[in-house]
Amino acid sequence: MKFPEDFVWGAATASYQIEGAFDEDGRGESIWDRFSKTPGKVLHGHTGDVACDHYHLYKEDVALIKELGVDSYRFSVAWPRIMPEGDRVNQKGIDFYKRLVDELLKSGIAPAVTLYHWDLPQALEEQGGWLNRDTAKYFRDYAMTVFAKLGDTVTSWITMNEPWCSAFLGYGIGVHAPGKADIPSSFVAAHHLLLGHGLALQGYRQLNIPAEIGITLNLTPQYAVSTRPADALAARKADGFQNRWYLDPIFRGAYPEDMTEGLSCVAPAVKGGDLELISGPIDFLGINFYTRALVSADEQGQPQTEQPEREVTAMGWEVYPESLFDLLVRVHTDYGPIPLYITENGAAYEDAVEDGRIRDTKRQAYLEQHIAQAARALEAGVPLRGYYVWSLLDNFEWAFGYERRFGIIYVDFDTQERIFKDSARWYQSFVRR
Ligand code: IFM
């Protein structure tokens, strides 16, 4: 596998999933605090109150990142630490991220910072959350605060992580915070998330900060189960819903026409100038990749997801590495040229600690196979700049709580002990080769 000298190898996490310290140093309540404490929403009633206690153990965690030998660490800033009610600035929150960034820089690790990885201040949700257009403006103000405080120390900025998840899982079917279930309005939420991205991007450009800025999308290639035209059309629709609904406005300044016909609810939310902001030039696109989907048409011609053909991970997600290659080539061909990063890739498996060791051979194979497809894409001319493993640590896997382990480093949630799994040892030797 050949990678350029300056290819960025990294590992990623997100604030609510690892930090804990949910009520310390002035942090406000987030929609995930509220959601996880609502009975029946998260498996076993788990919450992020303590998580990996990274807020207190960040120095030890940075030492682990250094030991891993990666170039960059992707983490997210918790909006409710910086602005507990969504507007007023909390200096102690900023201080935490300054300490974290300093520690990374001292260790020679480049910080890649995501501004929104799903922890909206609950106070803003009380005003409608992402269904309220003003939330996009609050997001810009929050982003500008973070840019001003950390701007000269961060290597790359990611405005939003996976707006599809925030919009669809959070406002469409309610399996994520804030737990609202109304499919049409989830498209309005998606528009406001993208608008927040556009406004933050516009503000960022005015600051002339030299670091790069982009957005991260979770893209899932949709393959028709057969060559039947109805299945092909269904797969195209599913692609419109999952992928093009985000890629098109960002790169083409328009929502996909074949999708908007049935979505009359969106038009009133789109005001003049929004799409110009959303399609402002970005320096890179971050792609989170886990699996593909196999799609067929139901009797009404609507897309339905078919059973996977190959082995699945503990999330039930099919392991199909070749689709990463297809996806990278497709994004480059249809939306490029644009530098790409794989900002997340990894797998949950049931891990067992035996004699102090975690022999996670399946996770290691998953990583090796996907990195091989990334190498293939590079060879095919895709401007892929980096790869981040999801995740550095086992952590709070949203509605699954601590029941799904994505880490390459094992976390004992009772003692907060960390143990390098075999996959981490493999990744360590791979990035250092
Ligand atoms: O844990 C999540 C992460 O927060 C966003 N991308 C997908 C991961 C695995 O589900």
Tab-separated table of C-alpha atoms and ligand atoms in Angstrom:
chain	number	residue	atom	x	y	z
A	1	MET	CA	0.000	0.000	0.000
A	2	LYS	CA	1.490	3.305	-1.075
A	3	PHE	CA	0.671	6.600	0.617
A	4	PRO	CA	2.366	9.960	0.102
A	5	GLU	CA	4.824	11.168	2.753
A	6	ASP	CA	2.495	13.970	3.844
A	7	PHE	CA	-0.600	11.741	4.121
A	8	VAL	CA	-2.284	12.473	7.464
A	9	TRP	CA	-2.908	9.497	9.754
A	10	GLY	CA	-5.218	10.165	12.638
A	11	ALA	CA	-7.749	9.011	15.181
A	12	ALA	CA	-11.058	10.651	16.049
A	13	THR	CA	-13.480	11.168	18.936
A	14	ALA	CA	-16.335	13.533	19.829
A	15	SER	CA	-17.050	15.592	22.941
A	16	TYR	CA	-20.231	14.014	24.333
A	17	GLN	CA	-18.938	10.532	23.607
A	18	ILE	CA	-15.778	10.829	25.709
A	19	GLU	CA	-15.576	13.918	27.902
A	20	GLY	CA	-17.894	13.287	30.854
A	21	ALA	CA	-17.753	16.136	33.428
A	22	PHE	CA	-21.236	17.016	32.273
A	23	ASP	CA	-21.844	19.699	34.904
A	24	GLU	CA	-18.346	20.962	35.596
A	25	ASP	CA	-16.804	24.386	35.099
A	26	GLY	CA	-20.028	25.974	33.929
A	27	ARG	CA	-20.927	23.505	31.162
A	28	GLY	CA	-24.593	23.819	30.208
A	29	GLU	CA	-27.043	21.054	29.415
A	30	SER	CA	-26.989	19.627	25.894
A	31	ILE	CA	-29.746	17.857	24.000
A	32	TRP	CA	-27.854	14.615	24.577
A	33	ASP	CA	-27.838	15.115	28.363
A	34	ARG	CA	-31.594	15.570	28.231
A	35	PHE	CA	-32.214	12.743	25.748
A	36	SER	CA	-30.005	10.168	27.461
A	37	LYS	CA	-31.738	10.863	30.791
A	38	THR	CA	-35.167	10.338	29.242
A	39	PRO	CA	-36.220	6.772	30.102
A	40	GLY	CA	-36.176	4.369	27.176
A	41	LYS	CA	-34.066	6.460	24.820
A	42	VAL	CA	-30.598	4.959	25.357
A	43	LEU	CA	-29.817	1.286	25.938
A	44	HIS	CA	-29.604	0.488	29.673
A	45	GLY	CA	-30.218	4.169	30.448
A	46	HIS	CA	-26.543	4.957	29.834
A	47	THR	CA	-25.544	8.617	29.708
A	48	GLY	CA	-22.428	10.625	28.882
A	49	ASP	CA	-22.163	11.992	32.436
A	50	VAL	CA	-18.780	10.319	32.939
A	51	ALA	CA	-18.078	8.550	29.610
A	52	CYS	CA	-14.263	8.163	29.297
A	53	ASP	CA	-13.716	10.970	31.817
A	54	HIS	CA	-11.531	12.552	29.179
A	55	TYR	CA	-12.182	16.016	30.642
A	56	HIS	CA	-9.995	14.988	33.557
A	57	LEU	CA	-7.801	12.421	31.792
A	58	TYR	CA	-6.990	14.433	28.673
A	59	LYS	CA	-3.239	14.523	29.410
A	60	GLU	CA	-3.104	10.740	29.731
A	61	ASP	CA	-5.175	10.438	26.538
A	62	VAL	CA	-2.859	12.735	24.603
A	63	ALA	CA	0.043	10.574	25.803
A	64	LEU	CA	-1.779	7.563	24.319
A	65	ILE	CA	-2.280	9.399	21.014
A	66	LYS	CA	1.430	10.156	20.997
A	67	GLU	CA	2.244	6.529	21.703
A	68	LEU	CA	-0.052	5.536	18.839
A	69	GLY	CA	2.146	7.661	16.599
A	70	VAL	CA	-0.552	9.389	14.533
A	71	ASP	CA	-0.078	12.813	12.961
A	72	SER	CA	-3.420	14.279	13.903
A	73	TYR	CA	-6.216	13.977	16.446
A	74	ARG	CA	-9.774	14.871	15.492
A	75	PHE	CA	-12.001	15.881	18.404
A	76	SER	CA	-15.050	18.063	18.805
A	77	VAL	CA	-15.787	21.084	20.938
A	78	ALA	CA	-18.892	20.910	23.133
A	79	TRP	CA	-21.001	23.951	22.349
A	80	PRO	CA	-22.592	23.898	25.848
A	81	ARG	CA	-19.132	24.144	27.447
A	82	ILE	CA	-18.380	27.278	25.425
A	83	MET	CA	-21.891	28.741	25.544
A	84	PRO	CA	-23.950	27.035	28.260
A	85	GLU	CA	-27.187	28.660	27.129
A	86	GLY	CA	-26.188	28.990	23.486
A	87	ASP	CA	-25.097	32.618	23.588
A	88	ARG	CA	-23.128	33.722	26.722
A	89	VAL	CA	-19.437	32.725	26.634
A	90	ASN	CA	-18.064	30.516	29.424
A	91	GLN	CA	-14.326	31.154	29.707
A	92	LYS	CA	-13.677	27.919	31.622
A	93	GLY	CA	-14.972	25.926	28.678
A	94	ILE	CA	-12.593	27.671	26.331
A	95	ASP	CA	-9.733	27.097	28.772
A	96	PHE	CA	-10.286	23.336	28.634
A	97	TYR	CA	-9.872	23.209	24.864
A	98	LYS	CA	-6.833	25.496	25.071
A	99	ARG	CA	-5.230	23.081	27.521
A	100	LEU	CA	-6.080	20.158	25.256
A	101	VAL	CA	-4.723	21.848	22.123
A	102	ASP	CA	-1.540	22.914	23.955
A	103	GLU	CA	-0.979	19.353	25.100
A	104	LEU	CA	-1.452	18.072	21.528
A	105	LEU	CA	0.901	20.647	20.060
A	106	LYS	CA	3.537	19.897	22.715
A	107	SER	CA	3.279	16.258	21.638
A	108	GLY	CA	3.615	17.084	17.935
A	109	ILE	CA	-0.001	16.126	17.117
A	110	ALA	CA	-2.037	18.333	14.771
A	111	PRO	CA	-5.477	19.253	16.169
A	112	ALA	CA	-8.422	18.790	13.780
A	113	VAL	CA	-11.453	20.374	15.410
A	114	THR	CA	-15.127	19.663	14.736
A	115	LEU	CA	-17.430	22.432	15.910
A	116	TYR	CA	-20.694	20.514	15.959
A	117	HIS	CA	-20.808	16.828	16.757
A	118	TRP	CA	-24.430	16.796	17.915
A	119	ASP	CA	-24.376	18.383	21.380
A	120	LEU	CA	-26.664	21.354	20.869
A	121	PRO	CA	-27.267	23.443	24.020
A	122	GLN	CA	-30.652	22.361	25.399
A	123	ALA	CA	-31.555	26.042	25.816
A	124	LEU	CA	-31.499	26.408	22.025
A	125	GLU	CA	-33.589	23.278	21.604
A	126	GLU	CA	-36.193	24.961	23.816
A	127	GLN	CA	-36.408	27.602	21.079
A	128	GLY	CA	-36.955	24.997	18.360
A	129	GLY	CA	-33.420	23.658	17.922
A	130	TRP	CA	-32.464	23.039	14.297
A	131	LEU	CA	-36.052	23.617	13.210
A	132	ASN	CA	-35.498	27.252	14.153
A	133	ARG	CA	-33.556	29.262	11.578
A	134	ASP	CA	-31.991	31.360	14.357
A	135	THR	CA	-30.034	28.296	15.527
A	136	ALA	CA	-27.885	28.655	12.398
A	137	LYS	CA	-27.035	32.210	13.468
A	138	TYR	CA	-26.288	31.105	17.025
A	139	PHE	CA	-24.018	28.460	15.529
A	140	ARG	CA	-22.132	31.091	13.553
A	141	ASP	CA	-21.612	33.163	16.735
A	142	TYR	CA	-20.392	30.103	18.608
A	143	ALA	CA	-18.072	29.129	15.756
A	144	MET	CA	-16.663	32.667	15.567
A	145	THR	CA	-15.922	32.557	19.307
A	146	VAL	CA	-14.026	29.298	18.940
A	147	PHE	CA	-12.182	30.514	15.818
A	148	ALA	CA	-11.122	33.658	17.709
A	149	LYS	CA	-9.893	31.721	20.745
A	150	LEU	CA	-8.221	28.719	19.075
A	151	GLY	CA	-7.799	29.923	15.515
A	152	ASP	CA	-4.023	30.088	15.384
A	153	THR	CA	-3.479	26.682	16.971
A	154	VAL	CA	-5.739	24.395	14.988
A	155	THR	CA	-4.678	22.667	11.761
A	156	SER	CA	-8.093	21.947	10.302
A	157	TRP	CA	-11.645	22.901	11.109
A	158	ILE	CA	-14.782	20.899	10.476
A	159	THR	CA	-17.982	22.887	10.855
A	160	MET	CA	-20.496	20.049	11.161
A	161	ASN	CA	-20.286	16.316	11.641
A	162	GLU	CA	-22.845	14.269	9.704
A	163	PRO	CA	-25.768	16.695	9.367
A	164	TRP	CA	-27.841	13.770	8.005
A	165	CYS	CA	-27.716	12.137	11.447
A	166	SER	CA	-28.631	15.318	13.316
A	167	ALA	CA	-31.509	16.018	10.945
A	168	PHE	CA	-32.914	12.577	10.178
A	169	LEU	CA	-32.119	10.569	13.314
A	170	GLY	CA	-32.753	13.552	15.610
A	171	TYR	CA	-35.758	15.258	14.014
A	172	GLY	CA	-37.013	12.688	11.483
A	173	ILE	CA	-37.320	9.427	13.403
A	174	GLY	CA	-36.351	10.502	16.910
A	175	VAL	CA	-33.784	7.817	17.719
A	176	HIS	CA	-31.190	10.498	18.474
A	177	ALA	CA	-31.502	13.726	20.455
A	178	PRO	CA	-33.702	15.713	20.578
A	179	GLY	CA	-35.986	12.749	19.832
A	180	LYS	CA	-38.453	14.438	17.469
A	181	ALA	CA	-40.141	12.297	14.848
A	182	ASP	CA	-41.454	14.130	11.807
A	183	ILE	CA	-39.810	13.232	8.510
A	184	PRO	CA	-40.807	16.346	6.506
A	185	SER	CA	-39.485	18.742	9.123
A	186	SER	CA	-36.186	16.856	9.289
A	187	PHE	CA	-35.430	18.338	5.854
A	188	VAL	CA	-35.941	21.790	7.321
A	189	ALA	CA	-33.530	20.873	10.121
A	190	ALA	CA	-31.048	19.700	7.473
A	191	HIS	CA	-31.327	23.041	5.705
A	192	HIS	CA	-30.673	24.981	8.905
A	193	LEU	CA	-27.679	22.783	9.724
A	194	LEU	CA	-26.246	23.460	6.289
A	195	LEU	CA	-27.028	27.144	6.683
A	196	GLY	CA	-25.128	27.120	9.984
A	197	HIS	CA	-22.191	25.609	8.101
A	198	GLY	CA	-22.431	28.315	5.422
A	199	LEU	CA	-22.622	31.170	7.919
A	200	ALA	CA	-19.673	29.848	9.949
A	201	LEU	CA	-17.687	29.403	6.747
A	202	GLN	CA	-18.403	32.965	5.639
A	203	GLY	CA	-17.336	34.302	9.055
A	204	TYR	CA	-14.196	32.173	9.028
A	205	ARG	CA	-13.062	33.505	5.656
A	206	GLN	CA	-13.290	37.069	6.993
A	207	LEU	CA	-10.810	36.197	9.742
A	208	ASN	CA	-8.066	35.143	7.311
A	209	ILE	CA	-7.024	32.203	9.460
A	210	PRO	CA	-4.520	30.124	7.459
A	211	ALA	CA	-5.863	26.695	8.534
A	212	GLU	CA	-8.142	24.686	6.251
A	213	ILE	CA	-11.871	24.379	6.784
A	214	GLY	CA	-14.434	21.863	5.568
A	215	ILE	CA	-17.484	19.837	6.548
A	216	THR	CA	-17.892	16.125	7.286
A	217	LEU	CA	-20.686	14.047	5.735
A	218	ASN	CA	-21.598	10.442	6.421
A	219	LEU	CA	-21.897	9.075	2.917
A	220	THR	CA	-23.338	5.636	2.330
A	221	PRO	CA	-23.200	4.294	-1.241
A	222	GLN	CA	-26.579	2.885	-2.279
A	223	TYR	CA	-26.382	-0.124	-4.598
A	224	ALA	CA	-29.418	-1.433	-6.438
A	225	VAL	CA	-30.037	-5.061	-5.554
A	226	SER	CA	-30.711	-5.951	-9.207
A	227	THR	CA	-30.543	-4.443	-12.663
A	228	ARG	CA	-34.334	-3.938	-12.673
A	229	PRO	CA	-35.062	-0.290	-13.558
A	230	ALA	CA	-37.351	0.018	-10.508
A	231	ASP	CA	-34.520	-1.047	-8.184
A	232	ALA	CA	-32.085	1.300	-9.903
A	233	LEU	CA	-34.512	4.186	-9.455
A	234	ALA	CA	-35.055	3.281	-5.799
A	235	ALA	CA	-31.298	3.218	-5.215
A	236	ARG	CA	-31.036	6.619	-6.885
A	237	LYS	CA	-33.728	7.973	-4.543
A	238	ALA	CA	-31.989	6.533	-1.514
A	239	ASP	CA	-28.779	8.167	-2.707
A	240	GLY	CA	-30.632	11.465	-3.072
A	241	PHE	CA	-31.907	11.199	0.463
A	242	GLN	CA	-28.689	10.093	2.137
A	243	ASN	CA	-25.907	11.602	0.042
A	244	ARG	CA	-26.910	14.082	-2.659
A	245	TRP	CA	-29.188	16.069	-0.320
A	246	TYR	CA	-25.946	17.291	1.288
A	247	LEU	CA	-23.396	17.044	-1.512
A	248	ASP	CA	-25.458	18.975	-4.065
A	249	PRO	CA	-26.107	22.138	-2.044
A	250	ILE	CA	-22.498	22.188	-0.804
A	251	PHE	CA	-20.896	21.694	-4.214
A	252	ARG	CA	-23.585	22.820	-6.653
A	253	GLY	CA	-25.577	25.364	-4.685
A	254	ALA	CA	-28.898	23.529	-5.212
A	255	TYR	CA	-30.885	20.692	-3.685
A	256	PRO	CA	-31.188	17.708	-6.054
A	257	GLU	CA	-34.111	18.393	-8.374
A	258	ASP	CA	-35.329	14.818	-8.485
A	259	MET	CA	-35.796	14.971	-4.704
A	260	THR	CA	-37.337	18.398	-4.179
A	261	GLU	CA	-40.558	17.589	-6.083
A	262	GLY	CA	-41.855	15.456	-3.208
A	263	LEU	CA	-40.476	17.760	-0.535
A	264	SER	CA	-42.501	20.925	-0.774
A	265	CYS	CA	-41.905	21.519	2.968
A	266	VAL	CA	-38.316	22.566	2.284
A	267	ALA	CA	-38.897	25.436	-0.154
A	268	PRO	CA	-40.302	27.898	2.427
A	269	ALA	CA	-37.235	27.369	4.629
A	270	VAL	CA	-34.799	28.249	1.834
A	271	LYS	CA	-34.365	32.027	1.739
A	272	GLY	CA	-32.558	34.055	-0.892
A	273	GLY	CA	-28.788	33.811	-0.485
A	274	ASP	CA	-28.859	30.621	1.643
A	275	LEU	CA	-27.563	28.351	-1.083
A	276	GLU	CA	-24.782	30.801	-1.989
A	277	LEU	CA	-23.631	30.633	1.629
A	278	ILE	CA	-23.918	26.851	1.803
A	279	SER	CA	-21.927	26.424	-1.402
A	280	GLY	CA	-19.122	28.758	-0.313
A	281	PRO	CA	-15.768	27.168	-1.275
A	282	ILE	CA	-14.433	24.713	1.283
A	283	ASP	CA	-10.846	23.472	1.485
A	284	PHE	CA	-11.741	19.813	1.877
A	285	LEU	CA	-14.622	17.427	2.308
A	286	GLY	CA	-14.544	15.018	5.237
A	287	ILE	CA	-16.140	11.645	4.589
A	288	ASN	CA	-17.246	9.272	7.329
A	289	PHE	CA	-17.503	5.812	5.861
A	290	TYR	CA	-18.699	2.618	7.515
A	291	THR	CA	-20.777	0.569	5.099
A	292	ARG	CA	-22.886	0.463	1.948
A	293	ALA	CA	-26.616	-0.138	1.501
A	294	LEU	CA	-28.331	-2.600	-0.805
A	295	VAL	CA	-31.581	-1.165	-2.096
A	296	SER	CA	-34.662	-2.541	-3.816
A	297	ALA	CA	-37.975	-0.950	-4.779
A	298	ASP	CA	-41.082	-1.811	-2.788
A	299	GLU	CA	-44.479	-2.080	-4.471
A	300	GLN	CA	-44.867	1.694	-4.527
A	301	GLY	CA	-41.384	2.067	-5.972
A	302	GLN	CA	-40.030	3.418	-2.679
A	303	PRO	CA	-36.515	2.393	-1.591
A	304	GLN	CA	-36.200	-0.371	0.944
A	305	THR	CA	-32.960	-1.647	2.419
A	306	GLU	CA	-32.133	-5.294	1.786
A	307	GLN	CA	-30.310	-7.753	4.029
A	308	PRO	CA	-26.510	-7.485	3.757
A	309	GLU	CA	-24.753	-10.076	1.598
A	310	ARG	CA	-21.558	-10.345	3.585
A	311	GLU	CA	-20.516	-10.388	7.249
A	312	VAL	CA	-21.704	-7.577	9.477
A	313	THR	CA	-20.191	-5.741	12.453
A	314	ALA	CA	-21.776	-5.514	15.902
A	315	MET	CA	-23.833	-2.601	14.545
A	316	GLY	CA	-25.307	-4.910	11.892
A	317	TRP	CA	-23.433	-2.936	9.232
A	318	GLU	CA	-22.130	-4.940	6.283
A	319	VAL	CA	-18.373	-5.069	5.809
A	320	TYR	CA	-17.941	-4.077	2.172
A	321	PRO	CA	-14.605	-2.252	1.770
A	322	GLU	CA	-14.763	-1.990	-2.043
A	323	SER	CA	-17.590	0.491	-1.716
A	324	LEU	CA	-15.191	2.913	-0.047
A	325	PHE	CA	-13.182	2.929	-3.273
A	326	ASP	CA	-16.358	3.412	-5.343
A	327	LEU	CA	-17.481	6.244	-3.096
A	328	LEU	CA	-14.176	8.120	-3.181
A	329	VAL	CA	-13.991	7.885	-6.963
A	330	ARG	CA	-17.632	8.928	-7.319
A	331	VAL	CA	-17.297	11.989	-5.046
A	332	HIS	CA	-14.136	13.031	-6.862
A	333	THR	CA	-15.724	12.560	-10.294
A	334	ASP	CA	-19.107	14.128	-9.530
A	335	TYR	CA	-18.145	16.889	-7.113
A	336	GLY	CA	-14.373	17.397	-7.404
A	337	PRO	CA	-11.741	18.425	-7.671
A	338	ILE	CA	-11.755	18.748	-3.913
A	339	PRO	CA	-9.266	17.368	-1.385
A	340	LEU	CA	-10.857	14.579	0.645
A	341	TYR	CA	-10.233	13.202	4.100
A	342	ILE	CA	-11.709	10.048	5.536
A	343	THR	CA	-12.615	11.651	8.854
A	344	GLU	CA	-14.055	8.436	10.322
A	345	ASN	CA	-13.782	4.755	9.527
A	346	GLY	CA	-13.916	1.857	11.930
A	347	ALA	CA	-15.998	-0.944	13.342
A	348	ALA	CA	-17.745	-2.072	16.503
A	349	TYR	CA	-17.139	-5.648	17.611
A	350	GLU	CA	-17.602	-7.437	20.887
A	351	ASP	CA	-14.235	-7.315	22.604
A	352	ALA	CA	-12.990	-9.617	25.312
A	353	VAL	CA	-10.052	-8.910	27.593
A	354	GLU	CA	-7.966	-12.077	27.932
A	355	ASP	CA	-4.773	-11.921	29.975
A	356	GLY	CA	-4.824	-8.161	29.678
A	357	ARG	CA	-4.995	-8.343	25.899
A	358	ILE	CA	-7.786	-7.665	23.371
A	359	ARG	CA	-7.330	-9.763	20.263
A	360	ASP	CA	-9.673	-7.786	17.993
A	361	THR	CA	-8.657	-9.451	14.753
A	362	LYS	CA	-11.901	-8.536	12.982
A	363	ARG	CA	-11.486	-4.830	13.698
A	364	GLN	CA	-7.880	-4.979	12.525
A	365	ALA	CA	-8.935	-6.724	9.312
A	366	TYR	CA	-11.678	-4.131	8.792
A	367	LEU	CA	-9.152	-1.305	9.099
A	368	GLU	CA	-6.577	-3.003	6.876
A	369	GLN	CA	-9.135	-3.688	4.157
A	370	HIS	CA	-10.493	-0.144	4.166
A	371	ILE	CA	-7.054	1.430	4.186
A	372	ALA	CA	-6.209	-0.767	1.186
A	373	GLN	CA	-9.234	0.666	-0.654
A	374	ALA	CA	-8.115	4.174	0.264
A	375	ALA	CA	-4.722	3.374	-1.287
A	376	ARG	CA	-6.492	2.110	-4.414
A	377	ALA	CA	-8.432	5.364	-4.675
A	378	LEU	CA	-5.244	7.396	-4.342
A	379	GLU	CA	-3.686	5.367	-7.112
A	380	ALA	CA	-6.746	6.067	-9.256
A	381	GLY	CA	-6.092	9.800	-8.865
A	382	VAL	CA	-8.430	10.713	-5.987
A	383	PRO	CA	-6.899	13.563	-3.930
A	384	LEU	CA	-7.239	11.800	-0.599
A	385	ARG	CA	-5.229	13.616	2.064
A	386	GLY	CA	-5.791	11.666	5.246
A	387	TYR	CA	-7.493	8.918	7.206
A	388	TYR	CA	-8.843	8.999	10.776
A	389	VAL	CA	-9.796	5.838	12.640
A	390	TRP	CA	-13.083	5.896	14.511
A	391	SER	CA	-12.431	5.731	17.283
A	392	LEU	CA	-9.420	6.411	19.454
A	393	LEU	CA	-11.277	5.095	22.527
A	394	ASP	CA	-14.306	2.953	23.250
A	395	ASN	CA	-16.972	5.498	24.082
A	396	PHE	CA	-20.656	6.413	24.404
A	397	GLU	CA	-22.144	5.097	21.168
A	398	TRP	CA	-25.279	7.279	21.224
A	399	ALA	CA	-28.521	5.254	21.471
A	400	PHE	CA	-26.425	2.109	22.143
A	401	GLY	CA	-24.696	3.632	25.162
A	402	TYR	CA	-21.521	1.736	26.094
A	403	GLU	CA	-22.775	-1.482	24.509
A	404	ARG	CA	-20.952	-0.957	21.230
A	405	ARG	CA	-17.184	-0.604	21.247
A	406	PHE	CA	-15.577	1.224	18.336
A	407	GLY	CA	-12.268	2.046	20.019
A	408	ILE	CA	-8.871	0.802	18.999
A	409	ILE	CA	-8.055	1.496	22.644
A	410	TYR	CA	-10.155	-0.425	25.143
A	411	VAL	CA	-11.767	1.491	28.002
A	412	ASP	CA	-12.799	-0.186	31.239
A	413	PHE	CA	-15.676	2.114	32.163
A	414	ASP	CA	-15.521	1.096	35.841
A	415	THR	CA	-11.872	1.930	36.387
A	416	GLN	CA	-11.136	4.181	33.385
A	417	GLU	CA	-8.189	1.940	32.537
A	418	ARG	CA	-7.163	2.143	28.877
A	419	ILE	CA	-5.612	-0.829	27.029
A	420	PHE	CA	-4.254	-0.822	23.482
A	421	LYS	CA	-6.198	-3.446	21.535
A	422	ASP	CA	-4.304	-5.502	18.940
A	423	SER	CA	-5.830	-3.216	16.254
A	424	ALA	CA	-4.171	-0.220	17.909
A	425	ARG	CA	-0.813	-2.019	17.958
A	426	TRP	CA	-1.281	-2.849	14.292
A	427	TYR	CA	-2.272	0.766	13.415
A	428	GLN	CA	0.717	2.015	15.412
A	429	SER	CA	3.153	-0.124	13.441
A	430	PHE	CA	1.384	0.751	10.198
A	431	VAL	CA	1.531	4.538	10.621
A	432	ARG	CA	5.148	4.375	11.785
A	433	ARG	CA	6.315	2.123	8.951
B	1	IFM	O1	-19.984	7.114	16.962
B	1	IFM	C1	-20.394	7.616	15.746
B	1	IFM	C2	-19.867	9.018	15.529
B	1	IFM	O2	-20.229	9.870	16.567
B	1	IFM	C3	-20.398	9.592	14.245
B	1	IFM	N1	-20.159	8.686	13.150
B	1	IFM	C4	-20.510	7.313	13.313
B	1	IFM	C5	-19.936	6.755	14.583
B	1	IFM	C6	-20.311	5.280	14.759
B	1	IFM	O3	-21.687	5.138	14.829
